mmCIF file of C-alpha atoms in Angstrom:
data_model
loop_
_atom_site.group_PDB
_atom_site.id
_atom_site.type_symbol
_atom_site.label_atom_id
_atom_site.label_comp_id
_atom_site.label_asym_id
_atom_site.label_seq_id
_atom_site.Cartn_x
_atom_site.Cartn_y
_atom_site.Cartn_z
ATOM 1 C CA UNK A 1 7.365 31.235 -10.723
ATOM 2 C CA UNK A 2 8.380 28.412 -8.519
ATOM 3 C CA UNK A 3 6.563 25.148 -8.465
ATOM 4 C CA UNK A 4 4.663 24.064 -5.436
ATOM 5 C CA UNK A 5 6.416 21.707 -3.323
ATOM 6 C CA UNK A 6 5.384 18.377 -2.297
ATOM 7 C CA UNK A 7 6.913 16.154 0.451
ATOM 8 C CA UNK A 8 6.723 12.578 0.374
ATOM 9 C CA UNK A 9 7.280 10.321 2.787
ATOM 10 C CA UNK A 10 8.270 6.603 1.558
ATOM 11 C CA UNK A 11 9.126 8.026 -1.686
ATOM 12 C CA UNK A 12 11.621 5.546 -1.997
ATOM 13 C CA UNK A 13 8.846 3.139 -1.688
ATOM 14 C CA UNK A 14 7.046 0.239 -4.004
ATOM 15 C CA UNK A 15 3.767 3.042 -3.979
ATOM 16 C CA UNK A 16 6.167 6.298 -3.288
ATOM 17 C CA UNK A 17 8.654 5.923 -6.458
ATOM 18 C CA UNK A 18 5.748 5.541 -8.539
ATOM 19 C CA UNK A 19 3.922 8.761 -6.872
ATOM 20 C CA UNK A 20 6.936 10.495 -7.105
ATOM 21 C CA UNK A 21 6.805 10.497 -11.132
ATOM 22 C CA UNK A 22 3.508 11.279 -11.140
ATOM 23 C CA UNK A 23 3.807 14.197 -9.491
ATOM 24 C CA UNK A 24 7.398 15.680 -10.936
ATOM 25 C CA UNK A 25 5.276 14.876 -14.151
ATOM 26 C CA UNK A 26 2.438 17.372 -12.882
ATOM 27 C CA UNK A 27 4.929 20.322 -12.817
ATOM 28 C CA UNK A 28 5.725 20.133 -8.897
ATOM 29 C CA UNK A 29 8.764 20.114 -7.245
ATOM 30 C CA UNK A 30 8.997 16.906 -5.288
ATOM 31 C CA UNK A 31 11.162 15.877 -1.971
ATOM 32 C CA UNK A 32 11.634 12.316 -1.894
ATOM 33 C CA UNK A 33 11.823 11.644 1.721
ATOM 34 C CA UNK A 34 13.084 8.695 3.030
ATOM 35 C CA UNK A 35 15.528 7.125 5.985
ATOM 36 C CA UNK A 36 18.109 6.475 3.338
ATOM 37 C CA UNK A 37 17.776 9.617 1.366
ATOM 38 C CA UNK A 38 18.091 7.974 -1.927
ATOM 39 C CA UNK A 39 15.362 8.090 -4.734
ATOM 40 C CA UNK A 40 15.027 6.605 -8.036
ATOM 41 C CA UNK A 41 14.471 9.880 -9.958
ATOM 42 C CA UNK A 42 12.272 10.366 -13.289
ATOM 43 C CA UNK A 43 14.351 9.742 -16.475
ATOM 44 C CA UNK A 44 15.021 13.330 -17.426
ATOM 45 C CA UNK A 45 13.664 15.309 -14.201
ATOM 46 C CA UNK A 46 15.632 17.372 -12.302
ATOM 47 C CA UNK A 47 12.631 18.572 -9.674
ATOM 48 C CA UNK A 48 12.835 15.752 -7.291
ATOM 49 C CA UNK A 49 15.104 15.855 -4.627
ATOM 50 C CA UNK A 50 16.130 12.759 -2.382
ATOM 51 C CA UNK A 51 15.709 13.908 1.552
ATOM 52 C CA UNK A 52 16.991 12.186 4.256
ATOM 53 C CA UNK A 53 13.704 12.012 6.832
ATOM 54 C CA UNK A 54 12.576 9.733 9.779
ATOM 55 C CA UNK A 55 9.240 9.399 10.329
ATOM 56 C CA UNK A 56 9.870 8.525 14.103
ATOM 57 C CA UNK A 57 11.941 12.209 14.776
ATOM 58 C CA UNK A 58 10.067 15.213 15.553
ATOM 59 C CA UNK A 59 12.988 17.612 14.188
ATOM 60 C CA UNK A 60 13.412 15.098 11.131
ATOM 61 C CA UNK A 61 9.794 15.308 9.855
ATOM 62 C CA UNK A 62 9.623 18.768 10.230
ATOM 63 C CA UNK A 63 12.830 19.805 8.529
ATOM 64 C CA UNK A 64 11.806 17.565 5.365
ATOM 65 C CA UNK A 65 8.135 19.523 5.670
ATOM 66 C CA UNK A 66 9.592 23.272 6.209
ATOM 67 C CA UNK A 67 8.402 25.023 2.788
ATOM 68 C CA UNK A 68 6.148 22.305 1.409
ATOM 69 C CA UNK A 69 2.569 23.146 -0.018
ATOM 70 C CA UNK A 70 1.494 19.448 0.209
ATOM 71 C CA UNK A 71 2.820 16.304 2.317
ATOM 72 C CA UNK A 72 2.016 12.705 1.300
ATOM 73 C CA UNK A 73 2.800 9.981 3.758
ATOM 74 C CA UNK A 74 3.114 7.181 2.415
ATOM 75 C CA UNK A 75 4.980 4.991 5.091
ATOM 76 C CA UNK A 76 4.014 1.795 5.931
ATOM 77 C CA UNK A 77 5.378 -1.143 7.913
ATOM 78 C CA UNK A 78 4.591 -5.538 7.191
ATOM 79 C CA UNK A 79 6.784 -6.844 9.673
ATOM 80 C CA UNK A 80 7.214 -5.896 13.226
ATOM 81 C CA UNK A 81 11.299 -5.594 14.246
ATOM 82 C CA UNK A 82 12.740 -3.986 17.356
ATOM 83 C CA UNK A 83 11.135 -0.232 18.002
ATOM 84 C CA UNK A 84 9.387 -0.730 14.395
ATOM 85 C CA UNK A 85 6.348 -1.324 15.612
ATOM 86 C CA UNK A 86 2.878 -1.179 13.819
ATOM 87 C CA UNK A 87 1.987 1.155 16.324
ATOM 88 C CA UNK A 88 4.934 3.378 16.631
ATOM 89 C CA UNK A 89 4.637 3.545 12.210
ATOM 90 C CA UNK A 90 1.045 3.324 11.581
ATOM 91 C CA UNK A 91 -0.029 5.192 14.368
ATOM 92 C CA UNK A 92 2.446 7.524 16.358
ATOM 93 C CA UNK A 93 4.809 8.469 13.305
ATOM 94 C CA UNK A 94 1.110 8.837 11.329
ATOM 95 C CA UNK A 95 0.073 11.343 13.882
ATOM 96 C CA UNK A 96 3.806 13.271 14.203
ATOM 97 C CA UNK A 97 3.645 13.735 10.213
ATOM 98 C CA UNK A 98 0.508 15.356 10.230
ATOM 99 C CA UNK A 99 1.063 17.143 13.656
ATOM 100 C CA UNK A 100 4.008 18.670 12.314
ATOM 101 C CA UNK A 101 1.932 19.771 8.713
ATOM 102 C CA UNK A 102 -0.364 21.604 10.539
ATOM 103 C CA UNK A 103 2.391 23.253 12.448
ATOM 104 C CA UNK A 104 4.035 24.181 9.136
ATOM 105 C CA UNK A 105 0.698 25.207 7.557
ATOM 106 C CA UNK A 106 0.687 23.045 4.958
ATOM 107 C CA UNK A 107 -2.295 23.205 2.938
ATOM 108 C CA UNK A 108 -2.670 19.721 1.721
ATOM 109 C CA UNK A 109 -2.064 16.322 3.436
ATOM 110 C CA UNK A 110 -2.859 13.082 2.272
ATOM 111 C CA UNK A 111 -1.977 9.995 4.551
ATOM 112 C CA UNK A 112 -1.916 6.440 2.934
ATOM 113 C CA UNK A 113 -3.674 3.859 4.604
ATOM 114 C CA UNK A 114 -5.439 0.388 3.862
ATOM 115 C CA UNK A 115 -9.086 -1.185 3.071
ATOM 116 C CA UNK A 116 -10.406 -2.505 6.270
ATOM 117 C CA UNK A 117 -8.533 -0.268 8.361
ATOM 118 C CA UNK A 118 -10.555 -0.849 11.930
ATOM 119 C CA UNK A 119 -9.518 0.985 15.263
ATOM 120 C CA UNK A 120 -11.570 -1.758 16.848
ATOM 121 C CA UNK A 121 -10.088 -4.911 15.348
ATOM 122 C CA UNK A 122 -8.631 -7.941 16.921
ATOM 123 C CA UNK A 123 -5.229 -7.520 14.209
ATOM 124 C CA UNK A 124 -2.636 -5.538 15.295
ATOM 125 C CA UNK A 125 -1.992 -4.577 12.159
ATOM 126 C CA UNK A 126 -5.208 -3.533 11.140
ATOM 127 C CA UNK A 127 -6.243 -1.902 14.377
ATOM 128 C CA UNK A 128 -3.166 0.216 14.055
ATOM 129 C CA UNK A 129 -4.512 1.189 10.773
ATOM 130 C CA UNK A 130 -7.540 2.250 11.952
ATOM 131 C CA UNK A 131 -6.082 4.091 14.922
ATOM 132 C CA UNK A 132 -3.821 5.789 12.631
ATOM 133 C CA UNK A 133 -6.251 7.355 10.271
ATOM 134 C CA UNK A 134 -8.063 8.670 13.316
ATOM 135 C CA UNK A 135 -4.956 10.143 14.507
ATOM 136 C CA UNK A 136 -4.601 11.741 11.424
ATOM 137 C CA UNK A 137 -7.839 13.470 11.130
ATOM 138 C CA UNK A 138 -7.440 14.506 15.321
ATOM 139 C CA UNK A 139 -3.967 16.810 14.220
ATOM 140 C CA UNK A 140 -5.259 17.563 10.710
ATOM 141 C CA UNK A 141 -8.711 17.305 10.187
ATOM 142 C CA UNK A 142 -8.641 18.199 6.318
ATOM 143 C CA UNK A 143 -6.194 15.530 5.787
ATOM 144 C CA UNK A 144 -7.238 13.270 2.776
ATOM 145 C CA UNK A 145 -7.249 9.528 3.561
ATOM 146 C CA UNK A 146 -6.595 7.249 0.662
ATOM 147 C CA UNK A 147 -7.036 3.227 1.105
ATOM 148 C CA UNK A 148 -6.247 1.466 -1.178
ATOM 149 C CA UNK A 149 -6.504 -2.579 -1.658
ATOM 150 C CA UNK A 150 -3.981 -4.959 -2.225
ATOM 151 C CA UNK A 151 -1.525 -2.989 -4.539
ATOM 152 C CA UNK A 152 -0.239 -4.926 -7.628
ATOM 153 C CA UNK A 153 2.563 -3.757 -10.097
ATOM 154 C CA UNK A 154 5.875 -4.749 -11.499
ATOM 155 C CA UNK A 155 7.504 -5.601 -8.378
ATOM 156 C CA UNK A 156 4.847 -6.298 -6.517
ATOM 157 C CA UNK A 157 4.525 -8.935 -3.655
ATOM 158 C CA UNK A 158 1.475 -10.360 -5.066
ATOM 159 C CA UNK A 159 1.638 -11.278 -8.507
ATOM 160 C CA UNK A 160 4.983 -11.592 -9.178
ATOM 161 C CA UNK A 161 5.076 -14.152 -6.055
ATOM 162 C CA UNK A 162 2.419 -16.285 -6.535
ATOM 163 C CA UNK A 163 3.952 -16.459 -10.432
ATOM 164 C CA UNK A 164 7.007 -17.588 -9.433
ATOM 165 C CA UNK A 165 5.386 -20.647 -7.459
ATOM 166 C CA UNK A 166 2.858 -21.718 -9.843
ATOM 167 C CA UNK A 167 5.748 -22.063 -11.808
ATOM 168 C CA UNK A 168 7.679 -24.306 -9.820
ATOM 169 C CA UNK A 169 5.022 -26.345 -7.822
ATOM 170 C CA UNK A 170 1.985 -28.481 -8.581
ATOM 171 C CA UNK A 171 0.060 -27.857 -5.343
ATOM 172 C CA UNK A 172 -0.610 -24.450 -4.575
ATOM 173 C CA UNK A 173 -1.663 -23.458 -0.961
ATOM 174 C CA UNK A 174 -4.808 -21.423 -0.531
ATOM 175 C CA UNK A 175 -5.868 -19.004 1.970
ATOM 176 C CA UNK A 176 -8.756 -21.172 4.145
ATOM 177 C CA UNK A 177 -10.784 -22.136 1.106
ATOM 178 C CA UNK A 178 -9.787 -19.423 -1.026
ATOM 179 C CA UNK A 179 -13.316 -17.034 -0.707
ATOM 180 C CA UNK A 180 -11.702 -14.387 0.746
ATOM 181 C CA UNK A 181 -12.800 -11.153 -2.216
ATOM 182 C CA UNK A 182 -10.422 -9.198 -3.258
ATOM 183 C CA UNK A 183 -10.073 -6.023 -5.456
ATOM 184 C CA UNK A 184 -6.064 -5.857 -6.767
ATOM 185 C CA UNK A 185 -5.555 -2.572 -7.559
ATOM 186 C CA UNK A 186 -2.666 -1.062 -10.023
ATOM 187 C CA UNK A 187 -0.041 0.616 -8.855
ATOM 188 C CA UNK A 188 -0.127 3.616 -11.393
ATOM 189 C CA UNK A 189 -3.597 3.777 -10.909
ATOM 190 C CA UNK A 190 -2.921 4.716 -7.098
ATOM 191 C CA UNK A 191 -0.488 7.244 -7.981
ATOM 192 C CA UNK A 192 -2.193 9.005 -10.497
ATOM 193 C CA UNK A 193 -5.633 9.135 -8.422
ATOM 194 C CA UNK A 194 -3.616 10.740 -5.075
ATOM 195 C CA UNK A 195 -2.759 13.620 -7.382
ATOM 196 C CA UNK A 196 -6.174 14.101 -8.459
ATOM 197 C CA UNK A 197 -7.282 13.608 -4.708
ATOM 198 C CA UNK A 198 -4.513 16.579 -3.878
ATOM 199 C CA UNK A 199 -6.313 19.020 -6.117
ATOM 200 C CA UNK A 200 -9.924 18.300 -4.830
ATOM 201 C CA UNK A 201 -11.841 18.715 -1.302
ATOM 202 C CA UNK A 202 -9.935 18.342 2.324
ATOM 203 C CA UNK A 203 -11.339 15.806 4.231
ATOM 204 C CA UNK A 204 -12.230 13.132 2.111
ATOM 205 C CA UNK A 205 -11.670 9.544 2.623
ATOM 206 C CA UNK A 206 -11.050 7.526 -0.506
ATOM 207 C CA UNK A 207 -11.120 3.743 -0.652
ATOM 208 C CA UNK A 208 -9.597 2.691 -4.137
ATOM 209 C CA UNK A 209 -10.092 -0.953 -5.643
ATOM 210 C CA UNK A 210 -9.488 -2.025 -8.970
ATOM 211 C CA UNK A 211 -11.250 -2.742 -11.850
ATOM 212 C CA UNK A 212 -12.837 -6.301 -10.838
ATOM 213 C CA UNK A 213 -13.601 -7.800 -7.681
ATOM 214 C CA UNK A 214 -12.050 -11.692 -7.733
ATOM 215 C CA UNK A 215 -11.955 -14.361 -4.944
ATOM 216 C CA UNK A 216 -8.574 -15.376 -3.736
ATOM 217 C CA UNK A 217 -9.141 -18.980 -5.509
ATOM 218 C CA UNK A 218 -10.163 -16.931 -8.930
ATOM 219 C CA UNK A 219 -7.289 -15.007 -8.855
ATOM 220 C CA UNK A 220 -4.687 -17.953 -8.294
ATOM 221 C CA UNK A 221 -6.426 -20.020 -10.810
ATOM 222 C CA UNK A 222 -6.053 -16.892 -13.346
ATOM 223 C CA UNK A 223 -2.499 -16.260 -12.650
ATOM 224 C CA UNK A 224 -1.861 -20.031 -12.992
ATOM 225 C CA UNK A 225 -3.790 -20.109 -16.145
ATOM 226 C CA UNK A 226 -1.243 -16.808 -17.465
ATOM 227 C CA UNK A 227 1.312 -18.712 -16.848
ATOM 228 C CA UNK A 228 0.379 -21.884 -18.549
ATOM 229 C CA UNK A 229 -0.313 -23.961 -15.342
ATOM 230 C CA UNK A 230 -2.891 -26.152 -13.878
ATOM 231 C CA UNK A 231 -2.095 -26.418 -10.017
ATOM 232 C CA UNK A 232 -4.040 -28.685 -7.342
ATOM 233 C CA UNK A 233 -5.327 -25.638 -5.307
ATOM 234 C CA UNK A 234 -5.211 -27.054 -1.206
ATOM 235 C CA UNK A 235 -6.956 -25.100 1.075
ATOM 236 C CA UNK A 236 -5.244 -24.716 4.437
ATOM 237 C CA UNK A 237 -6.610 -23.517 7.367
ATOM 238 C CA UNK A 238 -5.672 -19.950 8.856
ATOM 239 C CA UNK A 239 -4.355 -21.081 12.168
ATOM 240 C CA UNK A 240 -1.849 -22.995 9.960
ATOM 241 C CA UNK A 241 -0.682 -20.163 7.926
ATOM 242 C CA UNK A 242 -0.169 -17.885 11.253
ATOM 243 C CA UNK A 243 2.586 -20.390 12.711
ATOM 244 C CA UNK A 244 4.417 -20.652 9.253
ATOM 245 C CA UNK A 245 4.033 -16.735 8.865
ATOM 246 C CA UNK A 246 5.273 -16.693 12.357
ATOM 247 C CA UNK A 247 8.119 -18.704 11.427
ATOM 248 C CA UNK A 248 8.920 -16.809 8.094
ATOM 249 C CA UNK A 249 9.503 -13.332 10.066
ATOM 250 C CA UNK A 250 12.512 -14.594 11.450
ATOM 251 C CA UNK A 251 14.222 -14.521 8.169
ATOM 252 C CA UNK A 252 15.714 -11.438 7.023
ATOM 253 C CA UNK A 253 13.021 -11.100 4.069
ATOM 254 C CA UNK A 254 10.100 -13.278 5.160
ATOM 255 C CA UNK A 255 8.020 -14.516 2.173
ATOM 256 C CA UNK A 256 4.638 -14.139 4.297
ATOM 257 C CA UNK A 257 3.841 -12.318 7.601
ATOM 258 C CA UNK A 258 1.241 -12.179 10.055
ATOM 259 C CA UNK A 259 -0.197 -9.512 9.013
ATOM 260 C CA UNK A 260 -1.295 -10.836 5.373
ATOM 261 C CA UNK A 261 -2.758 -13.473 7.193
ATOM 262 C CA UNK A 262 -4.849 -11.653 9.160
ATOM 263 C CA UNK A 263 -5.770 -9.116 5.785
ATOM 264 C CA UNK A 264 -6.724 -12.422 4.326
ATOM 265 C CA UNK A 265 -9.369 -13.452 6.842
ATOM 266 C CA UNK A 266 -11.854 -10.780 5.217
ATOM 267 C CA UNK A 267 -13.027 -9.147 2.051
ATOM 268 C CA UNK A 268 -10.767 -6.641 0.945
ATOM 269 C CA UNK A 269 -13.259 -4.824 -1.047
ATOM 270 C CA UNK A 270 -13.734 -0.502 -1.868
ATOM 271 C CA UNK A 271 -17.100 0.172 -0.024
ATOM 272 C CA UNK A 272 -19.456 1.714 -2.759
ATOM 273 C CA UNK A 273 -20.665 4.275 -0.183
ATOM 274 C CA UNK A 274 -17.287 5.958 -0.204
ATOM 275 C CA UNK A 275 -15.779 8.386 -3.065
ATOM 276 C CA UNK A 276 -13.532 6.181 -4.907
ATOM 277 C CA UNK A 277 -12.027 6.165 -8.375
ATOM 278 C CA UNK A 278 -15.278 7.537 -10.094
ATOM 279 C CA UNK A 279 -15.486 10.504 -7.996
ATOM 280 C CA UNK A 280 -12.007 11.485 -9.238
ATOM 281 C CA UNK A 281 -12.842 10.743 -13.017
ATOM 282 C CA UNK A 282 -11.143 7.535 -13.335
ATOM 283 C CA UNK A 283 -11.551 4.349 -14.779
ATOM 284 C CA UNK A 284 -9.007 1.579 -12.835
ATOM 285 C CA UNK A 285 -7.621 -1.505 -14.465
ATOM 286 C CA UNK A 286 -8.749 -4.856 -13.681
ATOM 287 C CA UNK A 287 -5.855 -7.388 -12.191
ATOM 288 C CA UNK A 288 -6.836 -9.291 -15.096
ATOM 289 C CA UNK A 289 -5.696 -6.256 -17.469
ATOM 290 C CA UNK A 290 -2.670 -5.600 -14.832
ATOM 291 C CA UNK A 291 -0.973 -9.287 -14.865
ATOM 292 C CA UNK A 292 0.710 -8.897 -18.409
ATOM 293 C CA UNK A 293 2.032 -6.280 -17.290
ATOM 294 C CA UNK A 294 3.697 -8.044 -14.334
ATOM 295 C CA UNK A 295 4.170 -11.416 -15.278
ATOM 296 C CA UNK A 296 5.709 -12.858 -19.167
ATOM 297 C CA UNK A 297 3.205 -14.943 -20.088
ATOM 298 C CA UNK A 298 4.439 -18.638 -20.743
#
């Protein structure tokens, strides 16, 4: 009996690689679609196919989807460069994937968004996320929306970089006063949740937060204790952060982007009124449990 085929756009990304492995482990034949057509294949698996695909091109998307029973769009953008804008990727490309999936008769579509997505937001990044959710649902009404909090894990953009900074610097700058509430979620938990959501009802929006809510200041203090440091935590106003991020975005690999500053202005916590991990029969790890998996202690 042929294995059901799942196309994962963004299949070589931080989350996508884990999702591809989870799907393969569950018996799916997986197409790991990316612009480069190269995937990190799960060890010992021969049912993951690297596929070259560009989510900004109709034909490319249609070819990657053809014959698939399910599609997951895990493509995201953190820094705008040239034609790769938040609107182009989060709205127009998301709508394209949904439209082509509907046209191809795909049974299940999962769209990765983010907590706080709001089509009315003044932030271009947050607004594009909200508009993308709307565009996906308009093109594929039964789409499953998955909105994770800040995703952490080995090779992430949060725990690892912060730990490296704390090891080097006696002073650590906070976003504002560090009061923003966060609910970091383990990348492996998100990948497993997507696989479970695919087996459930369509048209559902899941908000995925980790096992504990913490303030940004508390998170930095937790990481500092883990690496054996006691830095001075220095409040820095958000306008200063915006200026620093704008300058950093000119670098080939910016350490911070304006959208990250914008996200940190508001609490990033899952809405308890929406389905989450508990609806999927899962208990997510807390950031305190994830930290030792990501950062060696001193």
